[in-house]
């Protein structure tokens, strides 16, 4: 939108004045085309559109040509214009600001002599990615499509999976970028109080633009200083639809492929879509495996450092002898040794993300093996430390959610430092503090660590274990759904 206050007025009957105001607001915008024409009636007019966002063929055939052929175009004729021009999305604008906003959104806008209204037509055309599985959220037995940067396509994807009139979308618009923020929900399931909370949070935002959904997530988080993700970001439509069916909300941002699911619990970040498409025994095994992997990733390096530094007498003698021999050539204390190995692994991890995909696997494998073996031979790190750190890193990779993986790594470094100072207390105290932090966190005002605290026995069927589908008859209580029973024919 133009920032000049002179454009925040209604269109005049004077065509030259209208053109001058719009042209001045759009100066230094070479991508905006101004197509001046003369109608059959002899009146002058001008079409405005953004090159590359408008379908030129449709514009010339279905909008410009019928307008030029009109024998009469005045305020009275506008009432019947929709019947004479074969296009959808025809609107009539009075405020210049709104007119400029439509131009920048990809619409074609026409102004004419004798008219104090602009005619806006939706003829958008821009390149879009094809629907394909998100690289960061692979699934063995789940769907292989994903969201893209076009909100209309994403909404159509949701509508294709949920063919119900109860699927609603509530939209708001940003200040300068005019990015649309849409909140999706199922009307007969979603709690209206939570919808109001989301709407209030979004309406209170005072910023120019969002380059990614992460900007929005950080602004509306209940606890912005917490390193734990309080909204679940996903590119997977199946995961988004599953959230809607539980009474949760989707926060969608135009020009981004990720959507936010809210409210969520900590346990949602350890669950994967294929957990529901495999047998319940296998799904339960995978969830227990991920839970143990979290504990290993968080505390294994810290426990090892604590034992080596302060509690070596607790290590069995045969193993202690081996540890002493492996550390004879290492000049650093265990905590420094651990951080050196961690630093090397982090470099390999970051390099594998930035490098082209066809050499990523080679760098990850060769880099890990070569650096680890070289560090041992050079006496920088002991063999067992490399194994401990590598096991912790691999355990962190089991997380289905990228955001939780970053959180685990940060906490792991804190535990390593604390254990090098306080010994085993440096592991126990961070563990207690971590649990206390999870107990006070909230997501959209709902407890983050439920159904453990507050304890809800019925919801335990879909946390660390996954009960058979036939027993999952009630929706989780995290979103306070209006309809708690699944499968009722009320939609």
Short mmCIF file of C-alpha atoms in Angstrom, two decimals:
data_model
loop_
_atom_site.label_atom_id
_atom_site.label_comp_id
_atom_site.label_asym_id
_atom_site.label_seq_id
_atom_site.Cartn_x
_atom_site.Cartn_y
_atom_site.Cartn_z
CA UNK A 1 0.00 0.00 0.00
CA UNK A 2 1.20 3.49 -0.71
CA UNK A 3 2.35 5.31 2.36
CA UNK A 4 1.47 8.80 1.07
CA UNK A 5 -1.51 10.21 2.97
CA UNK A 6 -2.75 11.83 -0.27
CA UNK A 7 -3.77 8.40 -1.53
CA UNK A 8 -5.94 7.68 1.49
CA UNK A 9 -8.85 9.49 -0.17
CA UNK A 10 -11.72 8.61 -2.46
CA UNK A 11 -11.40 8.70 -6.22
CA UNK A 12 -12.40 11.94 -7.90
CA UNK A 13 -14.55 12.43 -10.99
CA UNK A 14 -11.47 14.03 -12.54
CA UNK A 15 -9.63 11.29 -14.49
CA UNK A 16 -6.37 13.24 -14.78
CA UNK A 17 -6.25 13.85 -11.02
CA UNK A 18 -6.93 10.18 -10.26
CA UNK A 19 -4.25 9.05 -12.71
CA UNK A 20 -1.76 11.54 -11.29
CA UNK A 21 -2.30 10.36 -7.69
CA UNK A 22 -1.99 6.68 -8.61
CA UNK A 23 0.99 7.24 -10.90
CA UNK A 24 2.79 9.25 -8.21
CA UNK A 25 2.19 6.52 -5.61
CA UNK A 26 3.56 3.89 -8.01
CA UNK A 27 6.59 5.83 -9.21
CA UNK A 28 9.92 3.99 -9.43
CA UNK A 29 7.99 0.71 -9.87
CA UNK A 30 9.00 -0.35 -13.40
CA UNK A 31 7.18 -3.66 -13.06
CA UNK A 32 3.80 -1.89 -12.88
CA UNK A 33 2.34 -1.43 -16.36
CA UNK A 34 0.15 1.55 -17.21
CA UNK A 35 -1.88 0.79 -20.33
CA UNK A 36 -3.68 3.92 -21.54
CA UNK A 37 -6.67 3.37 -23.85
CA UNK A 38 -9.60 5.18 -25.44
CA UNK A 39 -13.01 3.51 -25.23
CA UNK A 40 -15.46 3.32 -28.11
CA UNK A 41 -17.43 6.02 -26.36
CA UNK A 42 -14.41 8.32 -26.69
CA UNK A 43 -13.56 8.37 -22.98
CA UNK A 44 -9.96 8.00 -21.84
CA UNK A 45 -8.96 5.25 -19.43
CA UNK A 46 -5.96 3.39 -18.07
CA UNK A 47 -5.28 -0.17 -16.95
CA UNK A 48 -2.79 -0.81 -14.13
CA UNK A 49 -1.25 -4.22 -13.42
CA UNK A 50 1.98 -5.82 -12.23
CA UNK A 51 3.97 -7.50 -14.96
CA UNK A 52 4.41 -11.18 -14.15
CA UNK A 53 1.46 -11.38 -11.74
CA UNK A 54 -1.25 -10.91 -14.36
CA UNK A 55 -2.37 -13.38 -17.02
CA UNK A 56 -1.93 -11.20 -20.11
CA UNK A 57 -4.00 -13.44 -22.41
CA UNK A 58 -7.01 -13.43 -20.08
CA UNK A 59 -6.58 -9.70 -19.50
CA UNK A 60 -6.70 -8.84 -23.19
CA UNK A 61 -9.44 -11.32 -24.10
CA UNK A 62 -11.84 -11.24 -21.15
CA UNK A 63 -11.35 -7.84 -19.52
CA UNK A 64 -9.80 -5.20 -21.77
CA UNK A 65 -11.57 -6.04 -25.03
CA UNK A 66 -15.12 -6.12 -23.55
CA UNK A 67 -14.48 -2.82 -21.75
CA UNK A 68 -13.18 -1.12 -24.90
CA UNK A 69 -16.24 -2.29 -26.84
CA UNK A 70 -18.73 -0.78 -24.40
CA UNK A 71 -20.71 2.03 -25.98
CA UNK A 72 -21.39 3.58 -22.61
CA UNK A 73 -19.57 3.48 -19.29
CA UNK A 74 -20.75 5.61 -16.39
CA UNK A 75 -21.76 5.19 -12.75
CA UNK A 76 -25.19 3.88 -13.72
CA UNK A 77 -23.72 1.36 -16.15
CA UNK A 78 -21.42 -0.10 -13.46
CA UNK A 79 -24.44 -1.78 -11.84
CA UNK A 80 -24.80 -4.07 -14.87
CA UNK A 81 -21.12 -4.43 -15.75
CA UNK A 82 -20.76 -7.87 -14.14
CA UNK A 83 -23.28 -9.24 -16.65
CA UNK A 84 -21.36 -7.86 -19.63
CA UNK A 85 -17.79 -8.89 -18.77
CA UNK A 86 -17.15 -12.67 -18.57
CA UNK A 87 -14.74 -12.66 -15.61
CA UNK A 88 -14.97 -13.60 -11.95
CA UNK A 89 -13.74 -11.47 -9.09
CA UNK A 90 -14.95 -8.11 -10.41
CA UNK A 91 -15.03 -5.43 -7.69
CA UNK A 92 -15.53 -1.68 -7.63
CA UNK A 93 -13.17 0.41 -5.50
CA UNK A 94 -13.67 3.93 -4.20
CA UNK A 95 -10.58 4.54 -1.99
CA UNK A 96 -7.28 5.05 -3.82
CA UNK A 97 -5.39 3.10 -1.14
CA UNK A 98 -7.58 0.04 -1.78
CA UNK A 99 -7.09 0.42 -5.50
CA UNK A 100 -3.30 0.47 -5.17
CA UNK A 101 -3.45 -2.51 -2.81
CA UNK A 102 -5.33 -4.51 -5.45
CA UNK A 103 -2.76 -3.61 -8.10
CA UNK A 104 0.11 -4.80 -5.91
CA UNK A 105 -1.81 -7.98 -5.08
CA UNK A 106 -1.81 -8.96 -8.77
CA UNK A 107 -5.22 -7.66 -9.88
CA UNK A 108 -5.84 -5.52 -12.97
CA UNK A 109 -7.38 -2.14 -12.11
CA UNK A 110 -9.07 0.20 -14.59
CA UNK A 111 -9.91 3.89 -14.13
CA UNK A 112 -11.85 5.99 -16.62
CA UNK A 113 -13.05 9.48 -17.32
CA UNK A 114 -16.28 10.35 -15.56
CA UNK A 115 -15.98 7.54 -13.02
CA UNK A 116 -15.20 8.03 -9.34
CA UNK A 117 -14.73 4.26 -8.93
CA UNK A 118 -11.99 1.90 -10.05
CA UNK A 119 -12.81 -1.46 -11.61
CA UNK A 120 -10.67 -4.29 -10.22
CA UNK A 121 -10.48 -7.71 -11.83
CA UNK A 122 -8.73 -10.84 -10.50
CA UNK A 123 -6.55 -12.24 -13.27
CA UNK A 124 -3.58 -13.43 -11.24
CA UNK A 125 -0.94 -15.66 -12.69
CA UNK A 126 2.38 -16.56 -11.08
CA UNK A 127 4.72 -19.53 -10.95
CA UNK A 128 4.15 -22.11 -8.21
CA UNK A 129 6.01 -25.14 -6.97
CA UNK A 130 4.51 -28.53 -7.59
CA UNK A 131 3.07 -30.40 -4.64
CA UNK A 132 5.75 -32.75 -3.36
CA UNK A 133 6.77 -34.31 -0.07
CA UNK A 134 8.62 -31.92 2.27
CA UNK A 135 12.34 -32.69 2.47
CA UNK A 136 12.47 -32.14 6.22
CA UNK A 137 9.42 -34.27 7.12
CA UNK A 138 9.81 -37.58 5.33
CA UNK A 139 7.24 -40.28 5.98
CA UNK A 140 7.45 -43.98 5.13
CA UNK A 141 3.72 -44.70 4.89
CA UNK A 142 2.23 -41.21 4.99
CA UNK A 143 1.11 -38.95 2.15
CA UNK A 144 3.76 -37.63 -0.21
CA UNK A 145 2.36 -34.18 -0.90
CA UNK A 146 3.15 -30.94 0.90
CA UNK A 147 2.12 -27.33 1.23
CA UNK A 148 3.59 -24.68 -1.08
CA UNK A 149 3.97 -20.89 -0.95
CA UNK A 150 0.55 -20.19 -2.48
CA UNK A 151 -2.18 -19.95 0.16
CA UNK A 152 -5.01 -20.59 -2.30
CA UNK A 153 -3.41 -23.91 -3.25
CA UNK A 154 -2.88 -24.81 0.41
CA UNK A 155 -6.50 -24.04 1.24
CA UNK A 156 -7.61 -26.15 -1.74
CA UNK A 157 -5.42 -29.00 -0.44
CA UNK A 158 -7.14 -28.84 2.95
CA UNK A 159 -10.56 -28.63 1.30
CA UNK A 160 -9.77 -31.69 -0.80
CA UNK A 161 -9.01 -33.71 2.34
CA UNK A 162 -11.86 -32.26 4.44
CA UNK A 163 -14.99 -32.04 2.30
CA UNK A 164 -17.15 -30.25 4.84
CA UNK A 165 -18.74 -26.82 5.11
CA UNK A 166 -17.55 -26.77 8.73
CA UNK A 167 -13.99 -26.01 7.56
CA UNK A 168 -13.69 -22.26 8.08
CA UNK A 169 -10.96 -19.67 7.49
CA UNK A 170 -10.61 -16.37 9.35
CA UNK A 171 -8.34 -13.86 7.59
CA UNK A 172 -6.34 -10.82 8.70
CA UNK A 173 -3.90 -8.68 6.70
CA UNK A 174 -0.46 -7.23 7.52
CA UNK A 175 0.44 -3.54 7.55
CA UNK A 176 2.84 -2.91 4.66
CA UNK A 177 3.36 -6.25 2.89
CA UNK A 178 -0.39 -7.02 2.94
CA UNK A 179 0.36 -10.70 3.55
CA UNK A 180 -2.78 -12.55 4.45
CA UNK A 181 -2.77 -14.50 7.72
CA UNK A 182 -5.50 -17.13 7.72
CA UNK A 183 -6.64 -19.19 10.71
CA UNK A 184 -8.24 -22.49 9.68
CA UNK A 185 -10.49 -24.52 11.99
CA UNK A 186 -13.45 -26.88 12.06
CA UNK A 187 -16.42 -24.90 13.29
CA UNK A 188 -18.23 -27.73 15.09
CA UNK A 189 -15.08 -28.95 16.88
CA UNK A 190 -12.76 -25.99 17.53
CA UNK A 191 -13.19 -24.01 20.75
CA UNK A 192 -14.28 -20.41 19.99
CA UNK A 193 -12.46 -19.09 23.06
CA UNK A 194 -9.13 -20.29 21.67
CA UNK A 195 -10.03 -18.82 18.28
CA UNK A 196 -10.56 -15.46 19.97
CA UNK A 197 -7.18 -15.74 21.72
CA UNK A 198 -5.43 -16.41 18.39
CA UNK A 199 -7.28 -13.54 16.70
CA UNK A 200 -6.35 -11.13 19.50
CA UNK A 201 -2.69 -12.15 19.33
CA UNK A 202 -2.58 -11.62 15.56
CA UNK A 203 -4.47 -8.33 15.66
CA UNK A 204 -2.04 -6.95 18.22
CA UNK A 205 0.95 -7.55 15.95
CA UNK A 206 2.66 -4.31 14.90
CA UNK A 207 5.18 -5.12 12.20
CA UNK A 208 5.70 -4.45 8.51
CA UNK A 209 6.08 -7.92 7.08
CA UNK A 210 6.78 -11.59 7.80
CA UNK A 211 9.45 -13.24 5.68
CA UNK A 212 8.65 -16.64 7.17
CA UNK A 213 6.14 -18.27 9.49
CA UNK A 214 8.85 -18.38 12.19
CA UNK A 215 8.62 -14.59 12.59
CA UNK A 216 4.93 -14.90 13.41
CA UNK A 217 5.51 -17.87 15.72
CA UNK A 218 8.00 -15.94 17.86
CA UNK A 219 5.73 -12.91 18.17
CA UNK A 220 2.56 -14.73 19.27
CA UNK A 221 4.24 -17.33 21.52
CA UNK A 222 2.96 -17.43 25.11
CA UNK A 223 6.54 -17.70 26.42
CA UNK A 224 8.77 -15.98 23.83
CA UNK A 225 11.94 -16.51 25.90
CA UNK A 226 11.54 -20.28 26.08
CA UNK A 227 13.68 -22.36 23.71
CA UNK A 228 10.90 -24.95 23.38
CA UNK A 229 8.63 -24.61 20.32
CA UNK A 230 5.10 -23.71 21.43
CA UNK A 231 3.52 -24.09 18.00
CA UNK A 232 4.09 -27.01 15.66
CA UNK A 233 5.34 -25.94 12.23
CA UNK A 234 4.67 -28.38 9.40
CA UNK A 235 4.58 -28.63 5.62
CA UNK A 236 2.55 -31.85 5.70
CA UNK A 237 -1.19 -31.58 4.88
CA UNK A 238 -1.93 -34.90 6.61
CA UNK A 239 -0.46 -33.63 9.87
CA UNK A 240 -2.39 -30.36 9.51
CA UNK A 241 -5.68 -32.17 8.86
CA UNK A 242 -5.08 -34.44 11.86
CA UNK A 243 -4.69 -31.32 13.99
CA UNK A 244 -7.93 -29.84 12.67
CA UNK A 245 -9.80 -33.04 13.47
CA UNK A 246 -8.58 -32.77 17.07
CA UNK A 247 -10.03 -29.28 17.37
CA UNK A 248 -6.74 -27.46 16.84
CA UNK A 249 -6.14 -24.40 14.68
CA UNK A 250 -3.92 -23.87 11.64
CA UNK A 251 -2.22 -20.50 11.23
CA UNK A 252 -1.36 -19.98 7.56
CA UNK A 253 0.73 -17.16 6.09
CA UNK A 254 0.67 -16.12 2.44
CA UNK A 255 3.95 -16.78 0.57
CA UNK A 256 5.14 -19.41 3.06
CA UNK A 257 4.88 -23.18 2.77
CA UNK A 258 4.79 -23.88 6.52
CA UNK A 259 1.67 -23.71 8.68
CA UNK A 260 1.49 -23.54 12.48
CA UNK A 261 -0.63 -25.96 14.51
CA UNK A 262 -1.90 -24.68 17.87
CA UNK A 263 -2.29 -25.48 20.67
CA UNK A 264 0.18 -28.35 21.01
CA UNK A 265 1.85 -30.35 23.76
CA UNK A 266 5.45 -31.45 24.15
CA UNK A 267 4.52 -34.99 23.12
CA UNK A 268 3.22 -33.82 19.73
CA UNK A 269 6.81 -33.12 18.66
CA UNK A 270 7.82 -36.75 19.19
CA UNK A 271 5.01 -38.17 17.02
CA UNK A 272 5.16 -38.88 13.30
CA UNK A 273 2.32 -39.33 10.75
CA UNK A 274 3.18 -42.98 10.11
CA UNK A 275 2.52 -43.76 13.78
CA UNK A 276 -1.17 -43.94 12.85
CA UNK A 277 -0.78 -45.92 9.64
CA UNK A 278 1.19 -48.80 11.19
CA UNK A 279 0.16 -51.44 13.72
CA UNK A 280 -0.21 -50.07 17.22
CA UNK A 281 2.54 -52.32 18.60
CA UNK A 282 5.06 -51.02 16.07
CA UNK A 283 3.93 -47.42 16.60
CA UNK A 284 4.28 -47.79 20.38
CA UNK A 285 7.77 -49.23 19.94
CA UNK A 286 8.82 -46.26 17.81
CA UNK A 287 7.44 -43.76 20.32
CA UNK A 288 9.24 -45.42 23.23
CA UNK A 289 12.40 -45.47 21.09
CA UNK A 290 12.10 -41.72 20.43
CA UNK A 291 11.51 -41.02 24.13
CA UNK A 292 14.63 -42.96 25.09
CA UNK A 293 16.52 -41.18 22.30
CA UNK A 294 15.59 -37.81 23.83
CA UNK A 295 17.04 -38.89 27.18
CA UNK A 296 20.21 -40.19 25.51
CA UNK A 297 20.65 -37.03 23.45
CA UNK A 298 20.13 -34.79 26.49
CA UNK A 299 22.04 -36.53 29.28
CA UNK A 300 24.45 -39.20 27.99
CA UNK A 301 27.42 -36.85 27.31
CA UNK A 302 26.84 -35.07 30.65
CA UNK A 303 26.75 -38.37 32.60
CA UNK A 304 29.95 -39.54 30.91
CA UNK A 305 31.75 -36.27 31.71
CA UNK A 306 30.54 -36.36 35.32
CA UNK A 307 31.77 -39.93 35.82
CA UNK A 308 35.17 -39.25 34.28
CA UNK A 309 35.68 -35.99 36.18
CA UNK A 310 34.32 -36.74 39.66
CA UNK A 311 32.87 -40.24 39.97
CA UNK A 312 35.41 -42.51 38.28
CA UNK A 313 35.24 -44.85 41.30
CA UNK A 314 31.71 -45.82 40.14
CA UNK A 315 33.08 -47.21 36.87
CA UNK A 316 33.94 -50.96 36.89
CA UNK A 317 37.69 -51.49 37.14
CA UNK A 318 38.19 -53.30 33.76
CA UNK A 319 36.37 -50.49 31.96
CA UNK A 320 38.18 -47.84 34.00
CA UNK A 321 41.53 -49.26 32.91
CA UNK A 322 40.48 -49.07 29.27
CA UNK A 323 39.28 -45.49 29.73
CA UNK A 324 42.52 -44.50 31.39
CA UNK A 325 44.55 -45.99 28.53
CA UNK A 326 42.42 -44.23 25.87
CA UNK A 327 42.84 -40.90 27.63
CA UNK A 328 46.58 -41.06 28.22
CA UNK A 329 47.28 -39.11 24.99
CA UNK A 330 44.41 -36.60 25.39
CA UNK A 331 45.69 -33.33 26.91
CA UNK A 332 42.24 -31.84 27.56
CA UNK A 333 39.75 -32.37 30.40
CA UNK A 334 36.65 -34.40 29.43
CA UNK A 335 34.37 -31.36 28.99
CA UNK A 336 36.77 -29.65 26.55
CA UNK A 337 37.24 -32.94 24.72
CA UNK A 338 33.47 -33.36 24.48
CA UNK A 339 32.92 -29.88 23.11
CA UNK A 340 35.67 -30.33 20.51
CA UNK A 341 33.98 -33.46 19.18
CA UNK A 342 30.57 -31.76 19.33
CA UNK A 343 31.95 -28.79 17.41
CA UNK A 344 33.26 -31.05 14.65
CA UNK A 345 29.93 -32.88 14.39
CA UNK A 346 28.04 -29.57 14.28
CA UNK A 347 30.26 -28.38 11.43
CA UNK A 348 29.59 -31.56 9.46
CA UNK A 349 25.85 -31.23 10.16
CA UNK A 350 25.73 -27.60 9.05
CA UNK A 351 27.82 -28.29 5.96
CA UNK A 352 25.52 -31.14 4.93
CA UNK A 353 22.56 -28.72 5.04
CA UNK A 354 24.24 -26.00 2.96
CA UNK A 355 25.90 -28.19 0.33
CA UNK A 356 24.12 -29.50 -2.80
CA UNK A 357 22.05 -32.59 -2.10
CA UNK A 358 24.04 -34.91 -4.38
CA UNK A 359 27.21 -34.56 -2.25
CA UNK A 360 25.54 -34.22 1.15
CA UNK A 361 25.62 -37.96 1.90
CA UNK A 362 29.30 -38.20 0.98
CA UNK A 363 30.25 -35.25 3.17
CA UNK A 364 28.23 -36.58 6.12
CA UNK A 365 29.69 -40.08 6.04
CA UNK A 366 33.25 -39.36 4.91
CA UNK A 367 33.51 -36.21 7.03
CA UNK A 368 32.31 -38.00 10.16
CA UNK A 369 34.56 -41.01 9.72
CA UNK A 370 37.68 -39.10 8.70
CA UNK A 371 37.40 -36.38 11.33
CA UNK A 372 36.56 -38.83 14.12
CA UNK A 373 39.40 -41.23 13.27
CA UNK A 374 41.88 -38.39 12.78
CA UNK A 375 40.92 -36.80 16.12
CA UNK A 376 41.57 -40.10 17.91
CA UNK A 377 44.95 -40.66 16.23
CA UNK A 378 46.02 -37.06 16.89
CA UNK A 379 45.20 -37.41 20.58
CA UNK A 380 42.57 -34.67 20.53
CA UNK A 381 39.77 -37.01 21.64
CA UNK A 382 39.47 -40.53 23.03
CA UNK A 383 37.63 -43.25 21.16
CA UNK A 384 34.88 -43.65 23.76
CA UNK A 385 34.17 -39.89 23.82
CA UNK A 386 33.70 -39.93 20.06
CA UNK A 387 31.28 -42.86 20.43
CA UNK A 388 29.35 -41.11 23.23
CA UNK A 389 28.99 -37.85 21.31
CA UNK A 390 28.11 -39.69 18.08
CA UNK A 391 25.45 -41.75 19.89
CA UNK A 392 23.99 -38.55 21.34
CA UNK A 393 23.93 -36.89 17.91
CA UNK A 394 22.26 -39.89 16.25
CA UNK A 395 19.67 -40.00 19.04
CA UNK A 396 18.87 -36.36 18.33
CA UNK A 397 18.23 -37.18 14.66
CA UNK A 398 15.30 -39.42 15.60
CA UNK A 399 13.14 -36.37 16.36
CA UNK A 400 10.42 -35.91 13.70
CA UNK A 401 10.49 -32.14 14.33
CA UNK A 402 13.49 -29.96 13.49
CA UNK A 403 12.68 -27.33 16.13
CA UNK A 404 12.79 -29.82 19.00
CA UNK A 405 16.14 -31.13 17.72
CA UNK A 406 17.70 -27.67 18.11
CA UNK A 407 16.28 -27.36 21.63
CA UNK A 408 17.75 -30.73 22.64
CA UNK A 409 21.19 -29.75 21.39
CA UNK A 410 21.20 -26.49 23.35
CA UNK A 411 20.11 -28.21 26.58
CA UNK A 412 22.72 -30.92 26.04
CA UNK A 413 25.50 -28.31 26.02
CA UNK A 414 24.18 -26.80 29.27
CA UNK A 415 24.15 -30.24 30.91
CA UNK A 416 27.71 -30.89 29.75
CA UNK A 417 28.94 -27.64 31.33
CA UNK A 418 26.99 -28.22 34.57
CA UNK A 419 28.24 -31.82 34.90
CA UNK A 420 31.86 -30.70 34.48
CA UNK A 421 31.41 -28.32 37.45
CA UNK A 422 29.08 -30.19 39.81
CA UNK A 423 29.46 -33.81 38.78
CA UNK A 424 26.34 -35.97 38.79
CA UNK A 425 24.43 -33.10 40.45
CA UNK A 426 25.11 -31.19 37.25
CA UNK A 427 22.94 -33.76 35.50
CA UNK A 428 20.21 -34.12 38.11
CA UNK A 429 19.66 -30.39 38.71
CA UNK A 430 19.22 -29.51 34.98
CA UNK A 431 16.89 -32.51 34.68
CA UNK A 432 14.68 -31.17 37.49
CA UNK A 433 14.83 -27.61 36.12
CA UNK A 434 13.90 -28.89 32.66
CA UNK A 435 10.89 -30.75 34.04
CA UNK A 436 9.81 -27.68 36.06
CA UNK A 437 10.10 -25.52 32.95
CA UNK A 438 7.93 -27.90 30.92
CA UNK A 439 5.31 -27.86 33.68
CA UNK A 440 4.88 -24.06 33.54
CA UNK A 441 4.94 -23.70 29.77
CA UNK A 442 1.72 -23.07 27.86
CA UNK A 443 0.68 -23.22 24.24
CA UNK A 444 -2.19 -20.86 23.49
CA UNK A 445 -2.98 -20.81 27.20
CA UNK A 446 -3.14 -24.62 27.48
CA UNK A 447 -0.67 -26.66 29.61
CA UNK A 448 2.31 -27.74 27.51
CA UNK A 449 3.10 -30.97 29.36
CA UNK A 450 -0.37 -32.49 29.49
CA UNK A 451 -1.56 -35.21 29.84
CA UNK A 452 1.22 -35.73 32.39
CA UNK A 453 0.62 -32.41 34.16
CA UNK A 454 -2.24 -31.88 34.57
CA UNK A 455 -2.69 -35.64 34.58
CA UNK A 456 -5.35 -36.89 32.14
CA UNK A 457 -5.51 -40.65 32.08
CA UNK A 458 -7.69 -40.84 28.96
CA UNK A 459 -5.18 -38.94 26.82
CA UNK A 460 -2.28 -41.25 27.77
CA UNK A 461 -3.51 -43.61 25.04
CA UNK A 462 -1.88 -41.35 22.46
CA UNK A 463 1.37 -40.11 24.05
CA UNK A 464 4.26 -42.45 24.91
CA UNK A 465 2.18 -45.33 23.60
CA UNK A 466 -0.30 -45.46 20.75
CA UNK A 467 -3.34 -47.50 21.57
CA UNK A 468 -5.25 -49.35 18.83
CA UNK A 469 -7.28 -47.02 16.62
CA UNK A 470 -10.56 -48.52 17.84
CA UNK A 471 -9.81 -47.22 21.35
CA UNK A 472 -9.02 -43.65 20.23
CA UNK A 473 -12.67 -42.62 20.32
CA UNK A 474 -12.20 -39.34 22.16
CA UNK A 475 -10.35 -36.29 20.93
CA UNK A 476 -7.40 -35.12 23.07
CA UNK A 477 -8.35 -32.44 25.58
CA UNK A 478 -5.45 -30.10 24.72
CA UNK A 479 -7.58 -27.93 22.40
CA UNK A 480 -10.74 -28.12 24.54
CA UNK A 481 -12.82 -29.36 21.56
CA UNK A 482 -16.55 -28.72 21.56
CA UNK A 483 -17.24 -32.22 20.26
CA UNK A 484 -15.10 -34.72 22.18
CA UNK A 485 -16.36 -37.82 20.38
CA UNK A 486 -14.82 -38.96 17.09
CA UNK A 487 -16.88 -40.40 14.28
CA UNK A 488 -20.24 -38.80 15.04
CA UNK A 489 -22.16 -37.67 11.96
CA UNK A 490 -22.50 -34.05 12.90
CA UNK A 491 -20.43 -32.34 10.18
#
